Structures are given as C-alpha cells and as structure tokens.
PDB file of C-alpha atoms in Angstrom:
ATOM      1  CA  MET A 852     -28.548  23.456 -31.726  1.00 34.00           C
ATOM      2  CA  LEU A 853     -27.770  20.383 -30.511  1.00 44.00           C
ATOM      3  CA  GLY A 854     -30.428  17.475 -31.003  1.00 48.00           C
ATOM      4  CA  ARG A 855     -31.636  15.254 -28.149  1.00 60.00           C
ATOM      5  CA  VAL A 856     -27.830  14.415 -25.493  1.00 62.00           C
ATOM      6  CA  GLY A 857     -28.709  10.860 -24.148  1.00 59.00           C
ATOM      7  CA  GLY A 858     -32.514  12.018 -23.649  1.00 58.00           C
ATOM      8  CA  VAL A 859     -31.365  16.072 -22.218  1.00 62.00           C
ATOM      9  CA  ARG A 860     -31.870  18.773 -25.323  1.00 61.00           C
ATOM     10  CA  GLU A 861     -30.969  21.710 -22.417  1.00 65.00           C
ATOM     11  CA  ILE A 862     -29.423  21.121 -19.211  1.00 70.00           C
ATOM     12  CA  PRO A 863     -32.873  22.222 -16.830  1.00 69.00           C
ATOM     13  CA  ALA A 864     -33.793  25.246 -16.374  1.00 66.00           C
ATOM     14  CA  GLY A 865     -32.093  26.685 -12.685  1.00 68.00           C
ATOM     15  CA  LEU A 866     -28.640  26.494 -13.251  1.00 70.00           C
ATOM     16  CA  PRO A 867     -26.016  29.518 -13.862  1.00 67.00           C
ATOM     17  CA  GLY A 868     -25.920  30.784 -17.329  1.00 69.00           C
ATOM     18  CA  ALA A 869     -28.381  30.977 -19.986  1.00 67.00           C
ATOM     19  CA  GLY A 870     -29.247  29.124 -22.924  1.00 72.00           C
ATOM     20  CA  GLU A 871     -29.575  25.802 -25.279  1.00 82.00           C
ATOM     21  CA  ILE A 872     -26.738  23.126 -25.416  1.00 85.00           C
ATOM     22  CA  THR A 873     -23.710  24.216 -28.028  1.00 86.00           C
ATOM     23  CA  GLU A 874     -21.617  22.237 -27.715  1.00 87.00           C
ATOM     24  CA  ALA A 875     -21.734  18.045 -26.372  1.00 87.00           C
ATOM     25  CA  ARG A 876     -18.770  16.061 -25.646  1.00 89.00           C
ATOM     26  CA  ARG A 877     -18.880  12.718 -24.537  1.00 89.00           C
ATOM     27  CA  LEU A 878     -15.907  11.790 -21.618  1.00 87.00           C
ATOM     28  CA  ALA A 879     -14.103   8.747 -21.356  1.00 78.00           C
ATOM     29  CA  GLY A 880     -14.760   6.344 -18.326  1.00 64.00           C
ATOM     30  CA  GLY A 881     -17.627   3.949 -16.213  1.00 62.00           C
ATOM     31  CA  TYR A 882     -19.269   1.194 -18.095  1.00 67.00           C
ATOM     32  CA  ASP A 883     -22.533   1.678 -16.890  1.00 74.00           C
ATOM     33  CA  HIS A 884     -22.991   5.582 -17.959  1.00 80.00           C
ATOM     34  CA  GLN A 885     -22.751   7.882 -20.598  1.00 86.00           C
ATOM     35  CA  VAL A 886     -21.163  10.937 -19.392  1.00 90.00           C
ATOM     36  CA  TRP A 887     -21.288  14.407 -21.629  1.00 90.00           C
ATOM     37  CA  LEU A 888     -19.705  17.396 -21.119  1.00 92.00           C
ATOM     38  CA  LEU A 889     -22.341  20.154 -22.652  1.00 91.00           C
ATOM     39  CA  THR A 890     -21.766  24.295 -23.127  1.00 90.00           C
ATOM     40  CA  ARG A 891     -24.092  25.868 -23.353  1.00 87.00           C
ATOM     41  CA  SER A 892     -24.639  29.288 -25.642  1.00 86.00           C
ATOM     42  CA  ASP A 893     -22.924  31.559 -22.673  1.00 86.00           C
ATOM     43  CA  GLY A 894     -19.889  29.339 -22.250  1.00 86.00           C
ATOM     44  CA  SER A 895     -21.265  27.380 -18.810  1.00 86.00           C
ATOM     45  CA  GLN A 896     -20.634  24.506 -18.559  1.00 89.00           C
ATOM     46  CA  ALA A 897     -22.440  21.122 -17.102  1.00 92.00           C
ATOM     47  CA  VAL A 898     -22.243  16.958 -16.100  1.00 93.00           C
ATOM     48  CA  VAL A 899     -24.477  15.127 -17.529  1.00 91.00           C
ATOM     49  CA  LYS A 900     -24.780  11.427 -16.965  1.00 89.00           C
ATOM     50  CA  THR A 901     -27.792   8.987 -18.700  1.00 87.00           C
ATOM     51  CA  SER A 902     -27.997   5.459 -18.504  1.00 78.00           C
ATOM     52  CA  GLU A 903     -29.874   2.947 -20.923  1.00 73.00           C
ATOM     53  CA  GLN A 904     -30.007   0.789 -17.664  1.00 73.00           C
ATOM     54  CA  MET A 905     -32.127   2.907 -15.285  1.00 71.00           C
ATOM     55  CA  ARG A 906     -32.301   1.447 -11.729  1.00 82.00           C
ATOM     56  CA  PRO A 907     -35.132   3.629  -9.591  1.00 84.00           C
ATOM     57  CA  GLY A 908     -33.648   5.725  -7.788  1.00 90.00           C
ATOM     58  CA  LEU A 909     -29.559   5.069  -8.964  1.00 92.00           C
ATOM     59  CA  PHE A 910     -29.376   8.678  -9.868  1.00 93.00           C
ATOM     60  CA  ALA A 911     -31.074  10.198  -6.652  1.00 94.00           C
ATOM     61  CA  ALA A 912     -28.741   8.159  -4.502  1.00 96.00           C
ATOM     62  CA  GLU A 913     -26.013   9.225  -6.103  1.00 96.00           C
ATOM     63  CA  ALA A 914     -26.847  12.706  -5.243  1.00 97.00           C
ATOM     64  CA  GLN A 915     -27.663  12.126  -1.898  1.00 97.00           C
ATOM     65  CA  ALA A 916     -24.126  10.632  -1.375  1.00 98.00           C
ATOM     66  CA  LEU A 917     -22.464  13.401  -2.275  1.00 98.00           C
ATOM     67  CA  ASP A 918     -24.551  15.491  -0.935  1.00 97.00           C
ATOM     68  CA  ALA A 919     -23.890  13.856   2.091  1.00 98.00           C
ATOM     69  CA  ILE A 920     -19.305  13.806   1.758  1.00 98.00           C
ATOM     70  CA  ARG A 921     -19.349  17.452   0.091  1.00 98.00           C
ATOM     71  CA  ALA A 922     -21.585  18.079   3.944  1.00 98.00           C
ATOM     72  CA  THR A 923     -18.724  17.075   6.071  1.00 98.00           C
ATOM     73  CA  GLY A 924     -15.988  19.452   4.376  1.00 98.00           C
ATOM     74  CA  ALA A 925     -13.735  16.884   4.510  1.00 98.00           C
ATOM     75  CA  VAL A 926     -13.193  16.735   0.353  1.00 98.00           C
ATOM     76  CA  ALA A 927     -15.399  18.055  -2.516  1.00 98.00           C
ATOM     77  CA  THR A 928     -17.432  17.139  -4.616  1.00 98.00           C
ATOM     78  CA  PRO A 929     -19.519  18.890  -8.127  1.00 97.00           C
ATOM     79  CA  ARG A 930     -22.876  20.782  -6.644  1.00 95.00           C
ATOM     80  CA  VAL A 931     -25.462  18.866  -8.203  1.00 95.00           C
ATOM     81  CA  PHE A 932     -28.041  21.167 -10.519  1.00 92.00           C
ATOM     82  CA  HIS A 933     -30.448  18.154 -11.090  1.00 90.00           C
ATOM     83  CA  ALA A 934     -31.350  14.888 -10.095  1.00 90.00           C
ATOM     84  CA  ALA A 935     -33.864  13.030 -12.277  1.00 86.00           C
ATOM     85  CA  HIS A 936     -35.137   9.228 -13.449  1.00 83.00           C
ATOM     86  CA  GLY A 937     -33.100   9.051 -16.663  1.00 82.00           C
ATOM     87  CA  HIS A 938     -29.932  11.318 -15.511  1.00 87.00           C
ATOM     88  CA  LEU A 939     -27.811  13.426 -14.004  1.00 91.00           C
ATOM     89  CA  VAL A 940     -26.593  17.300 -14.005  1.00 93.00           C
ATOM     90  CA  LEU A 941     -23.725  18.223 -11.923  1.00 95.00           C
ATOM     91  CA  GLU A 942     -20.575  20.845 -12.103  1.00 95.00           C
ATOM     92  CA  ALA A 943     -18.072  19.912 -14.444  1.00 95.00           C
ATOM     93  CA  LEU A 944     -14.596  19.781 -12.689  1.00 96.00           C
ATOM     94  CA  ARG A 945     -11.356  19.373 -13.726  1.00 95.00           C
ATOM     95  CA  PRO A 946      -8.723  15.739 -14.604  1.00 94.00           C
ATOM     96  CA  ALA A 947      -6.942  14.721 -11.390  1.00 94.00           C
ATOM     97  CA  PRO A 948      -3.118  15.134 -12.331  1.00 93.00           C
ATOM     98  CA  ALA A 949      -2.089  12.463 -11.564  1.00 87.00           C
ATOM     99  CA  ASP A 950       1.783  12.793 -11.727  1.00 88.00           C
ATOM    100  CA  ASP A 951       1.268  16.356  -9.130  1.00 94.00           C
ATOM    101  CA  ASN A 952       2.754  14.800  -5.845  1.00 94.00           C
ATOM    102  CA  VAL A 953       0.936  17.781  -3.773  1.00 96.00           C
ATOM    103  CA  PHE A 954      -2.350  17.123  -5.411  1.00 96.00           C
ATOM    104  CA  TRP A 955      -1.983  13.568  -4.444  1.00 96.00           C
ATOM    105  CA  GLU A 956      -0.886  14.857  -0.618  1.00 97.00           C
ATOM    106  CA  ARG A 957      -3.840  16.744  -0.184  1.00 97.00           C
ATOM    107  CA  ALA A 958      -5.431  13.883  -1.465  1.00 97.00           C
ATOM    108  CA  GLY A 959      -4.590  11.596   1.412  1.00 98.00           C
ATOM    109  CA  GLN A 960      -5.403  14.426   3.832  1.00 98.00           C
ATOM    110  CA  ALA A 961      -9.390  15.047   2.246  1.00 98.00           C
ATOM    111  CA  VAL A 962     -10.144  11.416   2.215  1.00 98.00           C
ATOM    112  CA  ALA A 963      -8.363  10.291   6.291  1.00 98.00           C
ATOM    113  CA  ALA A 964     -10.429  13.896   6.813  1.00 98.00           C
ATOM    114  CA  LEU A 965     -13.814  11.755   5.317  1.00 98.00           C
ATOM    115  CA  HIS A 966     -12.857   8.472   7.646  1.00 98.00           C
ATOM    116  CA  ALA A 967     -12.546  11.085  10.750  1.00 98.00           C
ATOM    117  CA  VAL A 968     -16.280  11.201  10.430  1.00 98.00           C
ATOM    118  CA  HIS A 969     -17.930   8.327  12.018  1.00 98.00           C
ATOM    119  CA  GLY A 970     -21.150   7.107  12.535  1.00 98.00           C
ATOM    120  CA  PRO A 971     -22.895   4.571  14.610  1.00 98.00           C
ATOM    121  CA  GLY A 972     -22.414   1.731  13.427  1.00 98.00           C
ATOM    122  CA  TYR A 973     -21.588   0.156  10.410  1.00 98.00           C
ATOM    123  CA  GLY A 974     -23.550   0.549   7.279  1.00 98.00           C
ATOM    124  CA  TRP A 975     -26.229   3.496   5.819  1.00 98.00           C
ATOM    125  CA  PRO A 976     -29.822   4.598   6.214  1.00 97.00           C
ATOM    126  CA  HIS A 977     -30.526   3.454   3.242  1.00 97.00           C
ATOM    127  CA  ASP A 978     -29.737   1.039   0.856  1.00 97.00           C
ATOM    128  CA  ASN A 979     -27.617   2.572  -2.895  1.00 97.00           C
ATOM    129  CA  TRP A 980     -25.592   1.890  -5.971  1.00 95.00           C
ATOM    130  CA  LEU A 981     -22.329  -0.380  -6.493  1.00 95.00           C
ATOM    131  CA  GLY A 982     -22.694   0.267  -9.946  1.00 89.00           C
ATOM    132  CA  LEU A 983     -26.181  -1.430 -11.393  1.00 89.00           C
ATOM    133  CA  LEU A 984     -26.335  -3.401  -8.347  1.00 94.00           C
ATOM    134  CA  PRO A 985     -27.950  -2.275  -5.698  1.00 96.00           C
ATOM    135  CA  GLN A 986     -25.618  -2.164  -2.400  1.00 97.00           C
ATOM    136  CA  HIS A 987     -26.585  -3.458   1.153  1.00 98.00           C
ATOM    137  CA  ASN A 988     -26.546  -1.449   4.127  1.00 98.00           C
ATOM    138  CA  SER A 989     -27.852  -2.808   6.988  1.00 98.00           C
ATOM    139  CA  TRP A 990     -26.808  -1.451  10.334  1.00 98.00           C
ATOM    140  CA  CYS A 991     -24.444  -3.545  11.989  1.00 98.00           C
ATOM    141  CA  GLN A 992     -22.734  -2.998  15.043  1.00 98.00           C
ATOM    142  CA  ASP A 993     -19.993  -5.645  14.571  1.00 98.00           C
ATOM    143  CA  GLY A 994     -17.630  -4.265  11.280  1.00 98.00           C
ATOM    144  CA  HIS A 995     -16.749  -8.322  10.274  1.00 98.00           C
ATOM    145  CA  GLU A 996     -20.160  -9.351  10.095  1.00 98.00           C
ATOM    146  CA  PHE A 997     -21.262  -6.489   8.292  1.00 98.00           C
ATOM    147  CA  PHE A 998     -18.135  -6.874   5.345  1.00 98.00           C
ATOM    148  CA  ILE A 999     -19.322 -10.978   5.615  1.00 98.00           C
ATOM    149  CA  ARG A1000     -22.415 -10.680   4.798  1.00 98.00           C
ATOM    150  CA  HIS A1001     -22.828  -7.171   2.931  1.00 98.00           C
ATOM    151  CA  ARG A1002     -19.794  -6.821   0.788  1.00 98.00           C
ATOM    152  CA  VAL A1003     -18.894 -10.486   0.172  1.00 98.00           C
ATOM    153  CA  LEU A1004     -21.039 -13.433   0.405  1.00 98.00           C
ATOM    154  CA  ARG A1005     -24.367 -10.976  -1.038  1.00 98.00           C
ATOM    155  CA  PHE A1006     -22.389 -10.941  -4.628  1.00 98.00           C
ATOM    156  CA  LEU A1007     -22.437 -15.085  -4.579  1.00 98.00           C
ATOM    157  CA  PRO A1008     -25.680 -15.451  -5.480  1.00 98.00           C
ATOM    158  CA  GLU A1009     -25.216 -13.075  -8.912  1.00 98.00           C
ATOM    159  CA  PRO A1010     -25.487 -14.908 -12.082  1.00 97.00           C
ATOM    160  CA  ARG A1011     -23.284 -13.512 -14.028  1.00 97.00           C
ATOM    161  CA  LEU A1012     -20.535 -14.034 -10.972  1.00 98.00           C
ATOM    162  CA  ARG A1013     -22.591 -17.778 -10.550  1.00 97.00           C
ATOM    163  CA  ALA A1014     -21.382 -17.838 -14.371  1.00 97.00           C
ATOM    164  CA  VAL A1015     -17.610 -17.820 -14.436  1.00 97.00           C
ATOM    165  CA  LEU A1016     -17.173 -18.661 -11.021  1.00 97.00           C
ATOM    166  CA  ASP A1017     -17.713 -21.665  -9.952  1.00 97.00           C
ATOM    167  CA  ALA A1018     -18.815 -23.870  -6.709  1.00 98.00           C
ATOM    168  CA  GLY A1019     -15.410 -24.809  -5.026  1.00 97.00           C
ATOM    169  CA  ALA A1020     -13.981 -21.264  -5.738  1.00 98.00           C
ATOM    170  CA  ARG A1021     -17.419 -20.051  -4.429  1.00 98.00           C
ATOM    171  CA  GLY A1022     -16.933 -22.221  -0.859  1.00 98.00           C
ATOM    172  CA  ALA A1023     -13.369 -20.586  -0.349  1.00 97.00           C
ATOM    173  CA  ILE A1024     -14.187 -17.725  -0.352  1.00 98.00           C
ATOM    174  CA  GLU A1025     -16.762 -18.498   2.219  1.00 98.00           C
ATOM    175  CA  LYS A1026     -14.042 -19.642   4.350  1.00 97.00           C
ATOM    176  CA  ILE A1027     -12.015 -17.458   3.798  1.00 98.00           C
ATOM    177  CA  CYS A1028     -15.176 -15.002   5.679  1.00 98.00           C
ATOM    178  CA  ALA A1029     -15.008 -17.713   8.701  1.00 97.00           C
ATOM    179  CA  ARG A1030     -11.228 -16.467   8.779  1.00 97.00           C
ATOM    180  CA  LEU A1031     -12.280 -13.136   8.490  1.00 97.00           C
ATOM    181  CA  ARG A1032     -12.233 -11.817  12.322  1.00 97.00           C
ATOM    182  CA  ASP A1033      -8.762 -13.303  12.760  1.00 97.00           C
ATOM    183  CA  LEU A1034      -7.212 -11.397   9.202  1.00 97.00           C
ATOM    184  CA  VAL A1035      -8.709  -7.949   9.625  1.00 98.00           C
ATOM    185  CA  PRO A1036      -8.275  -6.003  12.691  1.00 97.00           C
ATOM    186  CA  PRO A1037     -11.534  -4.601  14.444  1.00 96.00           C
ATOM    187  CA  MET A1038     -11.695  -0.905  12.759  1.00 97.00           C
ATOM    188  CA  PRO A1039     -14.425   1.894  13.789  1.00 97.00           C
ATOM    189  CA  PRO A1040     -17.735   2.680  10.829  1.00 98.00           C
ATOM    190  CA  ALA A1041     -16.188   5.389   9.265  1.00 98.00           C
ATOM    191  CA  LEU A1042     -17.651   7.683   6.688  1.00 98.00           C
ATOM    192  CA  CYS A1043     -16.405   5.669   3.271  1.00 98.00           C
ATOM    193  CA  HIS A1044     -16.299   6.500  -0.485  1.00 98.00           C
ATOM    194  CA  GLY A1045     -17.276   3.352  -0.787  1.00 98.00           C
ATOM    195  CA  ASP A1046     -15.859   3.484  -4.539  1.00 96.00           C
ATOM    196  CA  LEU A1047     -12.466   5.064  -4.240  1.00 96.00           C
ATOM    197  CA  TRP A1048      -9.995   4.169  -6.705  1.00 93.00           C
ATOM    198  CA  ALA A1049      -7.789   7.245  -8.379  1.00 92.00           C
ATOM    199  CA  GLY A1050     -10.465   7.695 -11.517  1.00 91.00           C
ATOM    200  CA  ASN A1051     -13.200   8.550  -9.175  1.00 95.00           C
ATOM    201  CA  VAL A1052     -10.857  11.589  -7.979  1.00 96.00           C
ATOM    202  CA  LEU A1053     -11.039  14.964  -9.310  1.00 97.00           C
ATOM    203  CA  ALA A1054      -9.715  18.178  -8.896  1.00 97.00           C
ATOM    204  CA  THR A1055     -12.293  21.655  -8.421  1.00 97.00           C
ATOM    205  CA  HIS A1056     -11.340  24.624 -10.792  1.00 94.00           C
ATOM    206  CA  GLN A1057      -9.331  25.924  -7.481  1.00 96.00           C
ATOM    207  CA  GLY A1058      -7.138  22.556  -7.899  1.00 96.00           C
ATOM    208  CA  GLN A1059      -8.446  20.503  -4.859  1.00 97.00           C
ATOM    209  CA  PRO A1060      -9.163  16.907  -4.553  1.00 98.00           C
ATOM    210  CA  ALA A1061     -12.652  16.147  -5.781  1.00 98.00           C
ATOM    211  CA  VAL A1062     -14.482  12.664  -5.688  1.00 98.00           C
ATOM    212  CA  ILE A1063     -17.333  11.483  -7.595  1.00 97.00           C
ATOM    213  CA  ASP A1064     -19.511   8.453  -7.930  1.00 95.00           C
ATOM    214  CA  PRO A1065     -19.484   7.661  -4.604  1.00 97.00           C
ATOM    215  CA  ALA A1066     -21.484   3.926  -3.016  1.00 97.00           C
ATOM    216  CA  VAL A1067     -21.784   5.338   0.579  1.00 98.00           C
ATOM    217  CA  CYS A1068     -22.036   3.716   4.206  1.00 98.00           C
ATOM    218  CA  TYR A1069     -20.060   3.652   7.462  1.00 98.00           C
ATOM    219  CA  MET A1070     -17.179   0.913   7.164  1.00 98.00           C
ATOM    220  CA  TRP A1071     -13.629   0.512   8.019  1.00 98.00           C
ATOM    221  CA  PRO A1072     -11.707   2.523   6.274  1.00 98.00           C
ATOM    222  CA  GLU A1073      -8.972   0.524   5.175  1.00 98.00           C
ATOM    223  CA  VAL A1074     -12.552  -0.820   2.683  1.00 98.00           C
ATOM    224  CA  ASP A1075     -11.762   2.919   0.875  1.00 98.00           C
ATOM    225  CA  LEU A1076      -7.974   2.513   0.560  1.00 97.00           C
ATOM    226  CA  SER A1077      -7.312  -1.006  -0.860  1.00 97.00           C
ATOM    227  CA  MET A1078     -10.024   0.236  -3.851  1.00 95.00           C
ATOM    228  CA  MET A1079      -6.809   3.094  -4.162  1.00 95.00           C
ATOM    229  CA  TYR A1080      -4.641   0.575  -3.151  1.00 95.00           C
ATOM    230  CA  CYS A1081      -4.683  -2.451  -5.625  1.00 94.00           C
ATOM    231  CA  ALA A1082      -5.665  -0.146  -8.848  1.00 85.00           C
ATOM    232  CA  PRO A1083      -2.927   0.572 -11.127  1.00 80.00           C
ATOM    233  CA  GLN A1084      -0.912   2.703 -10.905  1.00 73.00           C
ATOM    234  CA  SER A1085      -1.973   4.470  -7.542  1.00 74.00           C
ATOM    235  CA  PRO A1086      -0.153   7.573  -6.411  1.00 81.00           C
ATOM    236  CA  GLY A1087       2.550   6.995  -3.412  1.00 76.00           C
ATOM    237  CA  ARG A1088       2.472   9.852  -1.476  1.00 91.00           C
ATOM    238  CA  PHE A1089      -1.168   9.654  -1.374  1.00 96.00           C
ATOM    239  CA  PHE A1090      -1.228   7.304   1.306  1.00 96.00           C
ATOM    240  CA  ALA A1091       1.886   9.076   2.790  1.00 96.00           C
ATOM    241  CA  ALA A1092      -0.430  11.764   3.785  1.00 97.00           C
ATOM    242  CA  TYR A1093      -3.508  10.079   4.582  1.00 98.00           C
ATOM    243  CA  HIS A1094      -1.347   7.229   7.223  1.00 97.00           C
ATOM    244  CA  GLU A1095       0.590  10.943   8.844  1.00 97.00           C
ATOM    245  CA  ILE A1096      -2.937  11.831   9.742  1.00 98.00           C
ATOM    246  CA  HIS A1097      -5.023   8.146  10.521  1.00 98.00           C
ATOM    247  CA  PRO A1098      -1.072   5.815  11.663  1.00 97.00           C
ATOM    248  CA  PRO A1099      -1.854   2.291   9.515  1.00 96.00           C
ATOM    249  CA  HIS A1100      -2.798  -0.618  11.783  1.00 94.00           C
ATOM    250  CA  PRO A1101       0.139  -2.704  11.380  1.00 96.00           C
ATOM    251  CA  GLY A1102      -0.051  -5.253   8.346  1.00 96.00           C
ATOM    252  CA  TRP A1103      -2.570  -2.811   6.541  1.00 97.00           C
ATOM    253  CA  GLN A1104      -0.184  -3.404   2.653  1.00 95.00           C
ATOM    254  CA  GLN A1105      -0.598  -7.701   2.841  1.00 95.00           C
ATOM    255  CA  ARG A1106      -5.036  -6.853   4.292  1.00 97.00           C
ATOM    256  CA  MET A1107      -5.407  -4.512   1.290  1.00 97.00           C
ATOM    257  CA  ARG A1108      -5.617  -7.759  -1.286  1.00 96.00           C
ATOM    258  CA  LEU A1109      -7.938  -8.891   1.415  1.00 98.00           C
ATOM    259  CA  LEU A1110     -10.305  -6.188   1.699  1.00 98.00           C
ATOM    260  CA  HIS A1111      -9.917  -5.692  -2.673  1.00 98.00           C
ATOM    261  CA  LEU A1112     -12.189  -8.950  -2.602  1.00 98.00           C
ATOM    262  CA  ARG A1113     -15.325  -7.502  -2.655  1.00 98.00           C
ATOM    263  CA  GLU A1114     -14.304  -4.915  -5.739  1.00 97.00           C
ATOM    264  CA  LEU A1115     -13.264  -7.903  -7.641  1.00 98.00           C
ATOM    265  CA  LEU A1116     -16.815  -9.779  -7.071  1.00 98.00           C
ATOM    266  CA  SER A1117     -18.662  -6.942  -7.035  1.00 97.00           C
ATOM    267  CA  LEU A1118     -16.897  -7.020 -10.869  1.00 96.00           C
ATOM    268  CA  LEU A1119     -17.945  -9.920 -11.545  1.00 97.00           C
ATOM    269  CA  ALA A1120     -21.443  -9.970 -10.336  1.00 97.00           C
ATOM    270  CA  ILE A1121     -22.353  -7.206 -12.680  1.00 94.00           C
ATOM    271  CA  TYR A1122     -19.666  -7.636 -15.857  1.00 94.00           C
ATOM    272  CA  GLY A1123     -19.046 -11.240 -15.740  1.00 94.00           C
ATOM    273  CA  ASP A1124     -20.606 -11.994 -18.804  1.00 93.00           C
ATOM    274  CA  ARG A1125     -17.987 -10.180 -20.450  1.00 93.00           C
ATOM    275  CA  PRO A1126     -15.195 -12.025 -21.283  1.00 94.00           C
ATOM    276  CA  SER A1127     -12.235  -9.655 -21.046  1.00 92.00           C
ATOM    277  CA  MET A1128     -13.797  -8.305 -17.200  1.00 93.00           C
ATOM    278  CA  SER A1129     -13.531 -12.029 -16.339  1.00 93.00           C
ATOM    279  CA  ARG A1130      -9.831 -12.854 -17.465  1.00 94.00           C
ATOM    280  CA  GLN A1131      -8.767  -9.457 -15.600  1.00 93.00           C
ATOM    281  CA  VAL A1132     -10.730 -10.461 -12.503  1.00 97.00           C
ATOM    282  CA  LEU A1133     -11.029 -14.267 -11.988  1.00 97.00           C
ATOM    283  CA  PRO A1134      -7.095 -14.961 -11.635  1.00 97.00           C
ATOM    284  CA  ALA A1135      -6.566 -11.802  -8.341  1.00 96.00           C
ATOM    285  CA  ILE A1136      -9.567 -13.980  -7.190  1.00 98.00           C
ATOM    286  CA  HIS A1137      -7.799 -17.067  -7.357  1.00 97.00           C
ATOM    287  CA  ASP A1138      -4.959 -16.090  -6.535  1.00 97.00           C
ATOM    288  CA  LEU A1139      -6.636 -14.654  -2.825  1.00 97.00           C
ATOM    289  CA  ILE A1140      -8.377 -18.425  -3.143  1.00 97.00           C
ATOM    290  CA  ARG A1141      -4.164 -19.544  -2.409  1.00 96.00           C
ATOM    291  CA  GLY A1142      -3.368 -17.391  -0.199  1.00 95.00           C
ATOM    292  CA  TYR A1143      -6.390 -16.777   2.395  1.00 92.00           C
ATOM    293  CA  GLY A1144      -8.882 -20.022   1.532  1.00 74.00           C
TER     294      GLY A1144
END
C-alpha cells in the first residue's frame, strides 16, 4: 500500500475498478501542479492533479471547461472522475504521437470544429484560470476591446511582470494595443481552448486527438492558433488541416507572434521571478515592441 500522494490516498469512490493504489508515477510537465498516474490493484488507472498553491475553485473551473469542450463533440477531453479543492481526478490518456501526420491532421480538424462553435459575445459566463492567475472573462461585444482589456493590459499590473518589464516596455505594449484594430481583422467569438499548445494535446485510447488543461472562453480563434504556431516544433500538418475547414484571413502567419503576446505576458505575470523564464520570454516581447510598439 502506498502512502499519501499529493494528499490523495485512494482514487475517490465511484470510479470504474476497485482497490487501493498500487503504483504512483509522477508525470512530467506543468509548472503549477503535480501530476500523477495512479494504478489501482485491479489495473485501472487515473491521472490525479494536485497543487501546493491551490486557488479556490481552480480545479472545479478546469472540470467545467473540460466538460464544455467535450459536450461540443468537436474534440475529446479526459473524463472528469472527481473535482475537489485540492485535487482533480481524470481519465488517463496517451501521449500524442509527435511525428504522426495523420494524427495532427485530425487534431487540426478537431480544433476547427471546436472553433465553429460561436458564442453570444467575447468572454465566458464566469472567470476561470490561466495557470495560477485568474482569467478575466467579462462579456464584450467587441473582440478588440476584449483582447486588449482582458488578454493584454490585464497582465501589466501584476507584480512579477512589473519586476522584469520596465515602464518603457509597458508603455510600448499599450501603444501596440492602440494600433490593434489596424493590425488584427474582426473575427467571430469562437469557443477557444485558451491554452492550446502541443503539450496540451494528447490521444485517446482509440488514437483520436484529445485536449487537456483548458482556459476556455469565446475569443478570436487565431489566439488559440498562435499558441500552437509559436510553440517549439509546431506540427505543420495541423495548420493545413485546420485551414481546409477555416480558410485563413490574409496575413495570418504575421499575426501569430503578435497574438502570442497574451501568452508571453501571462508567463511573466506568473513566473517572472524565475530567471530562466524571464530570459526565455523577454527577448520575444522586446522583438514585438520593436516591430509594433
């Protein structure tokens, strides 16, 4: 019998299978949580996320977002077995096959189907979380206003960001926001994953694409695409398959780095006190400032 794993001794009752945990393996990835693959005595498995930096309602919001994405039928998510303040228990999935073009084509098609779900405006019925920071989702009817207020300027007051991004750089970002209507064309409010990089794409046991760790809202779909595009080793066939369903607006590749600004600022706001993260993120922000600010 194993001792406590992140505060969880047994997978909560009501799951398929029975018995105590016989093996717990720490999974790689993620700055904010500990993630464990647990195996029970009957061989059934589940993934348990725990955190030492819990935020009230964080795991409940993640469970709700997974359910909302799965309900569209567009792309799979892990089933939620149990959500509590200190842990989240999910169906165990498989790693995505990195070099399988067919898989990534299917992933592009699945995300395109998700983005075909449109909302009544830009936002979400309630705030949720991006990492360990609240994600503000108050409704707007103007996508530029929503992106500027809730996805860019929202991060500038954060203490960890201000410690590494000086007033001149923050002012340049405000200037970029003032130009945003000329730089980004109008797009409809699509249901977006919100944290869509390749590491958050897994595979079901049947080999179909599935997504994890969402920060959902109705937003410009290109914001989702920018995360996938700007991540290292972005899967090229993903974009070709996606654009067969949603033909791109002209200049989409040039906008990817610009829209990725939201992710860069959020990383500084959450992890700016980590020198390795600042060294990675600040050059990209200053490149954007030179190009647009």
